[in-house]
Amino acid sequence: MTGREERMLKASQGMVITITITITILNSSSAELEIQAAELTGGNWSGTAPVAGTVLAAGSTSYINVGASISAGVGGIITLIPASGGSISMSWNWTPTNPAIAYGVVSGTSTILLSYSAANASTYSPMVTYVISDAGVAEQPEMVHAKRPI
């Protein structure tokens, strides 16, 4: 049974099912990163939402995007500004009937690398981890420059 079929079965049995996607930002760079903007195109934030002006120090920060129902999509964009200039845009989009898609773009700087990995892609709760590192550090194997399914 596919993830979609399982969700539909549980929904038909009266179970309340929501979809979520967890976005984790791992700053393994030496850069101080400030959230410039965070906007959802689908769903709501669960728990702590990213706030413009917040500085992300080294380490991991996670945000959860929750759909309003089993059939509602989730998606959004977070833009970070390194203290040395440039920008890092990370976005995602997922509906239960389509594959989750993640995007990542670094612009205006050559000192930052962006990569990502995905997990739990066929569950109610896929996860995307964006890794931000310094250029010159061993490049992550899945460098992101354009959208692709996760």
PDB file of N, CA and C in Angstrom, residues 28 45 59:
ATOM      1  N   SER A  28      26.737  24.634   9.383  1.00  0.00           N
ATOM      2  CA  SER A  28      28.070  24.131   9.721  1.00  0.00           C
ATOM      3  C   SER A  28      29.141  25.054   9.150  1.00  0.00           C
ATOM      4  N   TRP A  45       2.787  27.039  10.487  1.00  0.00           N
ATOM      5  CA  TRP A  45       3.921  26.598  11.291  1.00  0.00           C
ATOM      6  C   TRP A  45       3.384  25.893  12.528  1.00  0.00           C
ATOM      7  N   GLY A  59      25.078  25.189  14.182  1.00  0.00           N
ATOM      8  CA  GLY A  59      24.237  24.147  14.751  1.00  0.00           C
ATOM      9  C   GLY A  59      22.962  23.960  13.956  1.00  0.00           C
TER      10      GLY A  59
END
